[in-house]
């Protein structure tokens, strides 16, 4: 029986839209994009907390083939990213493929029919020849299991479910977490509330954010002379590659870059916080890059304001109207903000249950045999499946560089299928094992293993202590390999209809 669709994409964020654009380029139009939320845009649709903005310069944080000359700032606010996603969807006519409010529960490879059966909550399953999951890295919110949290009587909100109608004016608020989200949120919240207590478990490295508005004249220049924006992109991408990729992943070779970034973060703090004791409490005790560093000019100064308090003792329990720390200190609050991030390793890899050939369960297999994916996209025993939010796929720079490498990989693979009139592919065990060996070896050069990362509590590390998210090569290498991987690394077969 022929499947209902040529392809199913799970996720209508930038990753899923990139995959859809690539399918279009390949002449494949018979596909559906299944999305659990009520609109497209992924993280930029879900997140709308105050202060939300990109922290990778916008000229870099966008598709290279779809530059937006009209970013209002060097680091665009979140709402502009959502508008950009809408623009891309309109330009590439993607909305007609999307089904919103559709929660994919799992997918199973049907060996007899040689297609995927994708189960959806509350409705009939769909079938497709190819399955592409673009479920993102940071899409499953982490709600901490703190004693008494269910008894809290005031307002409680996770940053991924911001309540725009809730007025913070005059509130006694607490925020748990000091990751990239909190770094953006804290300065904004502090302006509104009467009291703010920040519960920090692990400090974060913060470097200056060189952010400015982009004058209309420059926007016009970008629009009229796209080469100028290309040059801006190249400059910003190269700088970020040095700081966020080389300094972290090639620590053995360019340790001085890493040390330089750490010195910059320390100097930034010294310039902004006169109080030595406060600086000490905000200073991380792990190497720069063990945890994703962040950029801000107003995070540190916020802690110098009289109504903002930094609490570093661990939280013992939550009471209906207070938080109590291990040293017995009780802080009265009426608003509890959870900037507690995401659960990657337990529930996100993969975000849905995926059962491949001979009943292999992807999540179980990853947990029992190390997290792995050939070139960050395919896994043996999972035919006709590309997993776009995978171990070793993220370059550590802009997520768009990862998306575009994956689109390129898709293009090369599917064009070969078309050339041979074939309908199935599966990566070989050998190619996958060689790739994993290479990634493991190269990670030995990274700050994760050569720096001091104990105590960083970084989500880059999985439950086995492996830093298995970032691809330990340059972004250029990832892009080059996506367009030149040996085609023999795949078993290609079947006959297209
Ligand atoms: P995160 O980096 O995982 O930070 C979560 C914070 O919550 C950490 O400080 C963590 O402390 C704390 N936490 C979690 N459970 C806790 C508990 N039970 N008790 C006390 N503290 C607890 O999450 P995030 O800030 O949402 O950022 C996630 C990622 O999203 C970033 O790394 C970045 O890649 C991305 N992001 C990007 C942007 C942007 O580009 N605009 C903005 C925001 C986020 P520990 O560190 O001790 O675990």
XYZ file of C-alpha atoms and ligand atoms in Angstrom:
545
model
C 0.000 0.000 0.000
C 1.394 3.412 -0.894
C 1.948 5.699 2.090
C -0.270 8.776 2.485
C 2.663 11.159 2.154
C 6.139 11.168 0.691
C 7.375 12.758 3.905
C 6.296 13.784 7.380
C 8.213 16.504 9.183
C 7.676 16.796 12.930
C 8.077 20.394 14.116
C 7.312 23.733 12.435
C 10.256 25.674 13.852
C 13.202 26.864 11.796
C 14.598 23.301 11.582
C 11.347 21.841 10.231
C 10.868 24.764 7.854
C 14.428 24.331 6.559
C 13.728 20.652 5.890
C 10.505 21.618 4.101
C 12.311 24.178 1.930
C 14.880 21.525 0.985
C 12.111 19.045 0.078
C 10.649 21.769 -2.146
C 14.013 22.241 -3.864
C 14.097 18.483 -4.477
C 10.691 18.662 -6.148
C 8.961 16.818 -3.281
C 5.663 18.534 -2.513
C 3.652 15.731 -0.968
C 4.538 16.248 2.683
C 2.955 17.398 5.911
C 4.478 19.272 8.853
C 2.990 18.204 12.174
C 3.284 20.759 14.983
C 2.041 20.436 18.574
C 1.749 24.221 19.111
C -0.959 26.416 17.581
C 1.372 28.259 15.210
C 4.767 28.033 13.513
C 8.106 29.341 14.743
C 9.132 26.738 17.337
C 11.059 28.312 20.182
C 10.308 31.812 18.830
C 6.594 31.139 18.964
C 6.631 29.515 22.394
C 9.012 31.896 24.194
C 7.784 35.440 24.748
C 9.119 36.367 28.170
C 10.183 40.009 28.693
C 13.672 40.695 27.397
C 13.637 37.811 24.906
C 16.121 38.485 22.116
C 18.648 36.535 20.102
C 22.093 36.335 21.614
C 23.782 35.492 18.319
C 23.889 38.555 16.037
C 20.847 38.533 13.765
C 22.799 38.737 10.520
C 24.166 35.309 11.507
C 21.062 33.978 13.255
C 18.959 33.603 10.096
C 18.987 31.490 6.933
C 21.904 32.545 4.706
C 19.665 32.137 1.644
C 16.945 34.332 3.157
C 18.640 37.370 4.674
C 16.425 39.906 6.415
C 17.767 43.423 5.825
C 15.310 44.887 8.324
C 16.493 43.592 11.722
C 15.961 46.549 14.055
C 18.978 45.764 16.240
C 22.223 43.855 16.007
C 20.540 41.344 18.347
C 16.897 41.313 17.307
C 14.113 40.978 19.898
C 12.192 37.681 19.970
C 9.066 39.084 18.280
C 11.110 39.924 15.155
C 12.246 36.305 14.930
C 8.638 35.169 14.991
C 7.820 37.669 12.219
C 10.825 36.407 10.246
C 9.525 32.826 10.618
C 6.120 33.964 9.306
C 7.799 35.702 6.386
C 9.811 32.586 5.461
C 6.710 30.391 5.707
C 4.803 32.766 3.406
C 7.605 33.140 0.884
C 8.163 29.378 0.574
C 4.438 28.597 0.807
C 4.891 26.330 3.814
C 1.724 26.993 5.805
C -0.403 24.838 3.515
C 1.682 21.851 4.637
C 1.308 22.543 8.370
C -1.111 20.913 10.803
C -1.114 22.719 14.156
C -2.246 21.416 17.536
C -1.087 18.001 16.363
C 0.805 16.094 19.015
C 2.899 13.325 17.498
C 3.210 10.490 19.986
C 5.519 8.178 18.112
C 6.576 6.643 14.835
C 7.143 3.043 13.817
C 8.869 1.696 10.707
C 6.626 -0.776 8.898
C 9.041 -3.265 7.389
C 6.448 -4.902 5.112
C 5.144 -1.653 3.682
C 8.540 0.077 3.803
C 7.107 3.233 5.281
C 6.666 5.054 8.600
C 3.470 4.957 10.614
C 3.227 8.132 12.680
C 0.809 8.089 15.597
C -0.927 11.306 16.616
C -2.763 11.967 19.895
C -6.527 11.707 19.571
C -6.700 10.945 15.864
C -5.774 8.464 13.153
C -2.090 7.781 12.402
C -0.558 8.937 9.142
C 1.918 7.072 6.943
C 4.900 8.436 5.055
C 7.866 7.129 3.108
C 10.274 9.477 4.911
C 10.269 10.778 8.456
C 12.152 13.917 9.505
C 12.055 14.980 13.138
C 12.886 18.635 13.797
C 11.820 18.804 17.411
C 14.560 21.172 18.613
C 16.977 20.842 21.512
C 15.235 23.110 23.981
C 11.599 22.187 23.621
C 10.766 20.116 26.710
C 10.586 22.526 29.693
C 12.203 21.395 32.936
C 9.941 21.945 35.960
C 12.034 21.341 39.089
C 10.713 18.813 41.528
C 11.225 21.059 44.571
C 9.560 19.943 47.824
C 6.321 21.849 48.344
C 6.221 23.440 44.875
C 2.661 22.175 44.417
C 1.551 24.008 47.541
C 2.654 27.439 46.332
C -0.386 29.727 46.558
C 0.819 32.633 44.397
C 1.497 32.896 40.671
C 3.912 30.329 39.265
C 5.172 30.496 35.700
C 7.835 28.766 33.606
C 9.561 31.067 31.126
C 8.206 29.017 28.191
C 4.619 29.714 29.266
C 4.784 33.443 29.946
C 1.483 35.033 30.974
C 1.370 38.444 29.271
C -1.733 39.398 31.235
C -0.036 38.997 34.614
C 0.995 42.360 36.041
C 4.312 42.220 37.893
C 4.056 45.737 39.275
C 4.666 45.830 43.004
C 5.106 42.061 43.317
C 7.535 40.192 45.589
C 8.998 37.841 43.032
C 11.498 35.009 43.044
C 13.243 33.654 40.006
C 14.919 30.257 40.046
C 17.769 29.812 37.578
C 20.587 31.880 36.125
C 20.913 30.477 32.600
C 20.693 32.439 29.333
C 16.947 32.937 29.775
C 17.285 34.352 33.298
C 20.123 36.626 32.166
C 17.704 38.272 29.728
C 14.698 38.210 32.028
C 16.129 39.383 35.368
C 16.965 42.983 34.334
C 13.482 43.394 32.822
C 11.610 41.917 35.778
C 13.628 43.998 38.221
C 12.220 47.193 36.689
C 8.654 46.170 37.567
C 8.630 44.265 40.822
C 8.897 45.580 44.378
C 11.321 42.845 45.500
C 13.234 40.295 43.458
C 15.180 37.350 44.846
C 17.295 35.397 42.372
C 18.034 31.786 43.344
C 21.354 30.858 41.779
C 22.672 27.305 41.946
C 25.484 27.665 39.418
C 26.789 31.058 38.237
C 27.123 31.729 34.523
C 29.897 33.362 32.488
C 28.605 36.610 31.006
C 30.474 38.627 28.374
C 29.522 42.095 27.074
C 26.812 42.319 24.447
C 27.750 44.805 21.749
C 24.189 45.623 20.817
C 23.015 48.661 18.869
C 19.995 49.623 16.815
C 20.570 49.227 13.107
C 19.864 52.638 11.534
C 17.295 52.738 8.735
C 20.009 53.873 6.334
C 21.973 50.682 7.020
C 18.827 48.561 6.660
C 18.215 50.190 3.279
C 21.812 49.536 2.286
C 21.429 45.842 3.258
C 18.261 45.684 1.147
C 19.730 47.418 -1.901
C 23.200 45.928 -1.746
C 22.880 42.399 -0.310
C 26.651 41.968 -0.538
C 27.064 44.436 2.338
C 24.877 42.282 4.577
C 26.786 39.195 3.427
C 30.006 40.880 4.545
C 28.438 41.738 7.918
C 27.333 38.119 8.274
C 30.785 36.813 7.445
C 32.388 39.094 10.029
C 29.924 38.234 12.803
C 30.003 34.501 12.020
C 33.810 34.433 12.034
C 34.003 36.188 15.410
C 31.444 33.841 16.907
C 33.219 30.841 15.415
C 36.379 31.899 17.243
C 34.656 32.512 20.551
C 31.875 29.944 20.689
C 33.299 27.115 18.605
C 37.095 27.260 18.494
C 37.540 28.428 22.102
C 35.308 25.616 23.338
C 35.797 22.706 20.964
C 39.441 23.296 20.004
C 40.599 24.146 23.503
C 43.793 22.101 23.156
C 44.914 24.127 20.126
C 43.680 27.617 21.068
C 43.395 27.617 24.851
C 44.384 31.300 24.837
C 41.048 32.176 23.178
C 39.199 30.439 25.959
C 41.288 32.090 28.645
C 40.813 35.442 26.875
C 37.029 35.035 26.933
C 37.164 34.210 30.645
C 39.306 37.298 31.327
C 36.868 39.422 29.366
C 33.944 38.092 31.436
C 35.834 38.796 34.684
C 36.727 42.337 33.574
C 33.092 42.902 32.551
C 31.948 41.920 36.039
C 34.605 44.075 37.727
C 33.534 47.075 35.688
C 29.882 46.585 36.590
C 29.950 45.390 40.198
C 32.044 47.362 42.729
C 31.216 44.960 45.595
C 33.935 42.314 45.746
C 31.849 39.864 47.793
C 28.959 40.041 45.314
C 31.395 39.501 42.420
C 32.731 36.414 44.142
C 29.258 34.933 44.467
C 28.495 35.577 40.793
C 31.794 34.150 39.502
C 31.704 30.646 38.010
C 34.143 27.992 39.219
C 34.318 26.119 35.940
C 36.065 26.868 32.649
C 34.491 29.227 30.155
C 32.407 27.231 27.666
C 31.661 24.153 29.820
C 28.178 25.608 29.967
C 26.813 27.831 27.236
C 28.136 31.329 27.999
C 25.875 34.310 27.637
C 25.946 37.991 26.644
C 24.511 40.890 28.600
C 25.258 44.466 29.607
C 22.529 44.820 32.214
C 22.556 41.489 34.069
C 25.309 42.300 36.594
C 24.201 45.890 37.370
C 20.759 44.551 38.293
C 22.264 42.829 41.340
C 23.538 46.154 42.644
C 20.000 47.506 43.024
C 18.676 47.595 46.578
C 15.498 45.595 45.913
C 17.305 42.765 44.079
C 18.782 39.968 46.181
C 21.046 37.121 45.155
C 20.425 33.893 47.060
C 23.055 31.186 46.671
C 22.008 28.820 49.449
C 20.150 25.807 48.048
C 16.377 25.749 48.118
C 15.055 23.426 50.806
C 11.323 23.808 50.212
C 8.587 25.968 48.811
C 5.762 27.020 51.115
C 2.432 28.541 50.038
C 3.861 32.068 50.389
C 7.619 31.656 50.675
C 10.851 29.937 49.667
C 12.984 28.482 52.432
C 16.701 27.799 51.865
C 18.888 25.170 53.512
C 20.269 27.739 55.978
C 16.723 28.332 57.233
C 16.286 31.712 55.514
C 12.647 32.302 54.560
C 11.751 34.744 51.779
C 8.140 35.843 51.457
C 7.018 35.841 47.801
C 3.832 36.035 45.751
C 5.305 35.272 42.317
C 7.576 32.357 41.423
C 9.286 32.405 38.039
C 10.939 29.201 36.869
C 13.807 30.003 34.490
C 14.836 26.402 34.959
C 15.519 25.501 31.376
C 14.854 22.290 29.526
C 15.145 18.563 29.876
C 17.335 17.363 27.049
C 18.644 13.948 27.899
C 15.698 12.230 29.559
C 12.845 13.302 27.326
C 14.195 15.128 24.287
C 16.481 12.610 22.604
C 14.240 11.695 20.872
C 11.228 13.885 21.706
C 8.857 11.190 20.423
C 9.118 7.406 20.572
C 10.748 6.159 17.371
C 10.788 2.422 16.601
C 12.971 1.383 13.699
C 13.828 -1.866 11.962
C 13.558 -5.075 14.034
C 11.773 -3.143 16.782
C 14.787 -1.027 17.744
C 13.652 1.767 20.055
C 15.790 4.843 19.354
C 15.654 6.360 22.849
C 16.383 3.042 24.563
C 19.144 2.226 22.120
C 20.784 5.631 22.577
C 20.681 5.292 26.354
C 22.116 1.781 26.317
C 24.690 2.278 23.533
C 25.759 5.925 23.748
C 24.027 8.815 22.022
C 25.043 8.869 18.366
C 23.903 9.898 14.886
C 25.932 9.765 11.685
C 26.767 13.356 10.682
C 24.173 14.355 13.283
C 21.301 13.185 11.074
C 20.907 9.437 10.625
C 21.033 6.240 12.668
C 21.529 2.583 11.632
C 18.365 0.471 11.846
C 16.234 3.549 11.166
C 15.588 3.548 7.421
C 14.229 6.634 5.689
C 14.622 8.636 8.888
C 16.520 11.874 9.464
C 16.734 13.119 13.015
C 17.547 16.823 12.960
C 17.778 17.411 16.722
C 20.487 14.867 17.314
C 23.672 14.131 19.173
C 26.715 15.723 17.495
C 24.625 17.887 15.191
C 24.820 21.358 16.742
C 27.873 23.386 15.737
C 27.686 25.561 18.845
C 27.348 28.696 16.733
C 24.045 29.822 15.224
C 21.460 27.031 15.025
C 20.935 28.124 11.411
C 24.403 26.885 10.433
C 23.365 23.466 11.716
C 20.032 23.608 9.890
C 21.715 24.534 6.625
C 24.284 21.753 6.909
C 21.461 19.301 7.512
C 19.543 20.645 4.505
C 22.663 20.126 2.425
C 23.042 16.550 3.673
C 19.388 15.909 2.835
C 19.843 17.377 -0.627
C 22.841 15.166 -1.443
C 21.151 12.027 -0.111
C 17.760 12.538 -1.735
C 19.260 13.546 -5.063
C 21.155 10.254 -5.076
C 17.926 8.371 -4.342
C 16.263 10.201 -7.227
C 19.198 9.523 -9.544
C 18.985 5.799 -8.809
C 15.186 5.683 -8.825
C 15.437 4.318 -5.295
C 13.075 4.760 -2.373
C 14.912 3.671 0.786
C 18.100 4.635 2.593
C 19.779 3.593 5.788
C 23.176 4.599 7.106
C 25.610 1.707 7.473
C 26.783 0.492 10.879
C 30.370 1.029 9.742
C 29.903 4.681 8.724
C 28.036 5.441 11.919
C 30.687 3.776 14.098
C 33.511 5.605 12.312
C 31.736 8.936 12.732
C 31.139 8.325 16.432
C 34.800 7.321 16.917
C 35.938 10.475 15.161
C 33.631 12.706 17.224
C 34.765 11.004 20.439
C 38.433 11.456 19.559
C 37.995 15.089 18.631
C 36.017 15.879 21.753
C 39.212 14.974 23.591
C 40.513 18.388 22.408
C 37.556 20.283 23.857
C 37.167 22.255 27.044
C 34.686 19.591 28.147
C 37.507 17.135 28.806
C 40.616 19.339 29.061
C 39.124 22.219 31.022
C 37.581 21.969 34.450
C 33.889 21.370 33.996
C 33.089 19.658 37.298
C 30.292 21.475 39.030
C 29.194 23.304 35.878
C 25.966 21.265 35.706
C 25.961 21.837 31.976
C 23.232 20.432 29.770
C 25.944 19.741 27.191
C 26.736 16.631 29.256
C 24.415 13.644 29.276
C 23.674 11.252 32.127
C 26.838 9.269 31.287
C 29.055 12.358 31.527
C 29.534 12.589 27.751
C 29.317 15.990 26.065
C 27.367 14.578 23.147
C 25.507 17.565 21.685
C 28.105 19.703 19.953
C 29.853 18.543 16.823
C 33.561 18.962 17.615
C 34.638 20.248 14.215
C 34.584 23.674 12.672
C 31.305 24.896 11.222
C 32.993 25.007 7.806
C 33.954 21.340 8.140
C 30.369 20.386 9.017
C 29.045 22.237 5.992
C 31.681 20.755 3.678
C 31.035 17.182 4.833
C 27.284 17.656 4.426
C 27.916 18.200 0.732
C 30.572 15.542 0.224
C 29.973 12.576 2.565
C 30.648 9.233 0.802
C 27.401 7.978 -0.692
C 28.525 4.427 0.159
C 27.889 5.377 3.773
C 24.245 4.719 2.995
C 22.537 1.543 1.839
C 20.233 2.772 -0.871
C 17.522 0.492 -2.234
C 13.868 -0.043 -3.063
C 12.211 1.325 -6.144
C 10.492 4.652 -6.327
C 6.878 4.462 -7.504
P 19.494 26.632 31.359
O 20.656 27.234 30.737
O 19.392 25.155 31.426
O 19.370 27.246 32.822
C 18.479 26.724 33.759
C 18.782 27.356 35.087
O 17.871 26.848 36.052
C 20.180 27.021 35.589
O 20.721 28.140 36.213
C 19.895 25.889 36.576
O 20.856 25.763 37.568
C 18.598 26.342 37.166
N 17.871 25.242 37.772
C 17.272 24.211 37.153
N 16.709 23.389 38.068
C 16.974 23.934 39.280
C 16.678 23.543 40.608
N 15.994 22.429 40.857
N 17.117 24.334 41.600
C 17.811 25.450 41.355
N 18.137 25.874 40.106
C 17.713 25.106 39.089
O 18.133 27.126 30.655
P 17.831 28.516 29.945
O 18.328 29.640 30.714
O 16.389 28.490 29.576
O 18.693 28.460 28.637
C 18.732 27.288 27.859
C 19.392 27.586 26.544
O 18.479 28.277 25.730
C 20.598 28.479 26.581
O 21.761 27.822 26.914
C 20.639 28.984 25.174
O 21.228 28.034 24.335
C 19.182 29.084 24.851
N 18.721 30.452 25.011
C 18.997 31.292 24.020
C 18.566 32.555 24.110
C 18.803 33.438 22.970
O 19.573 33.211 22.127
N 18.115 34.478 22.912
C 17.896 33.014 25.214
C 17.624 32.143 26.224
C 18.034 30.851 26.107
P 22.136 24.795 37.337
O 22.978 25.513 36.340
O 22.736 24.680 38.668
O 21.591 23.506 36.825
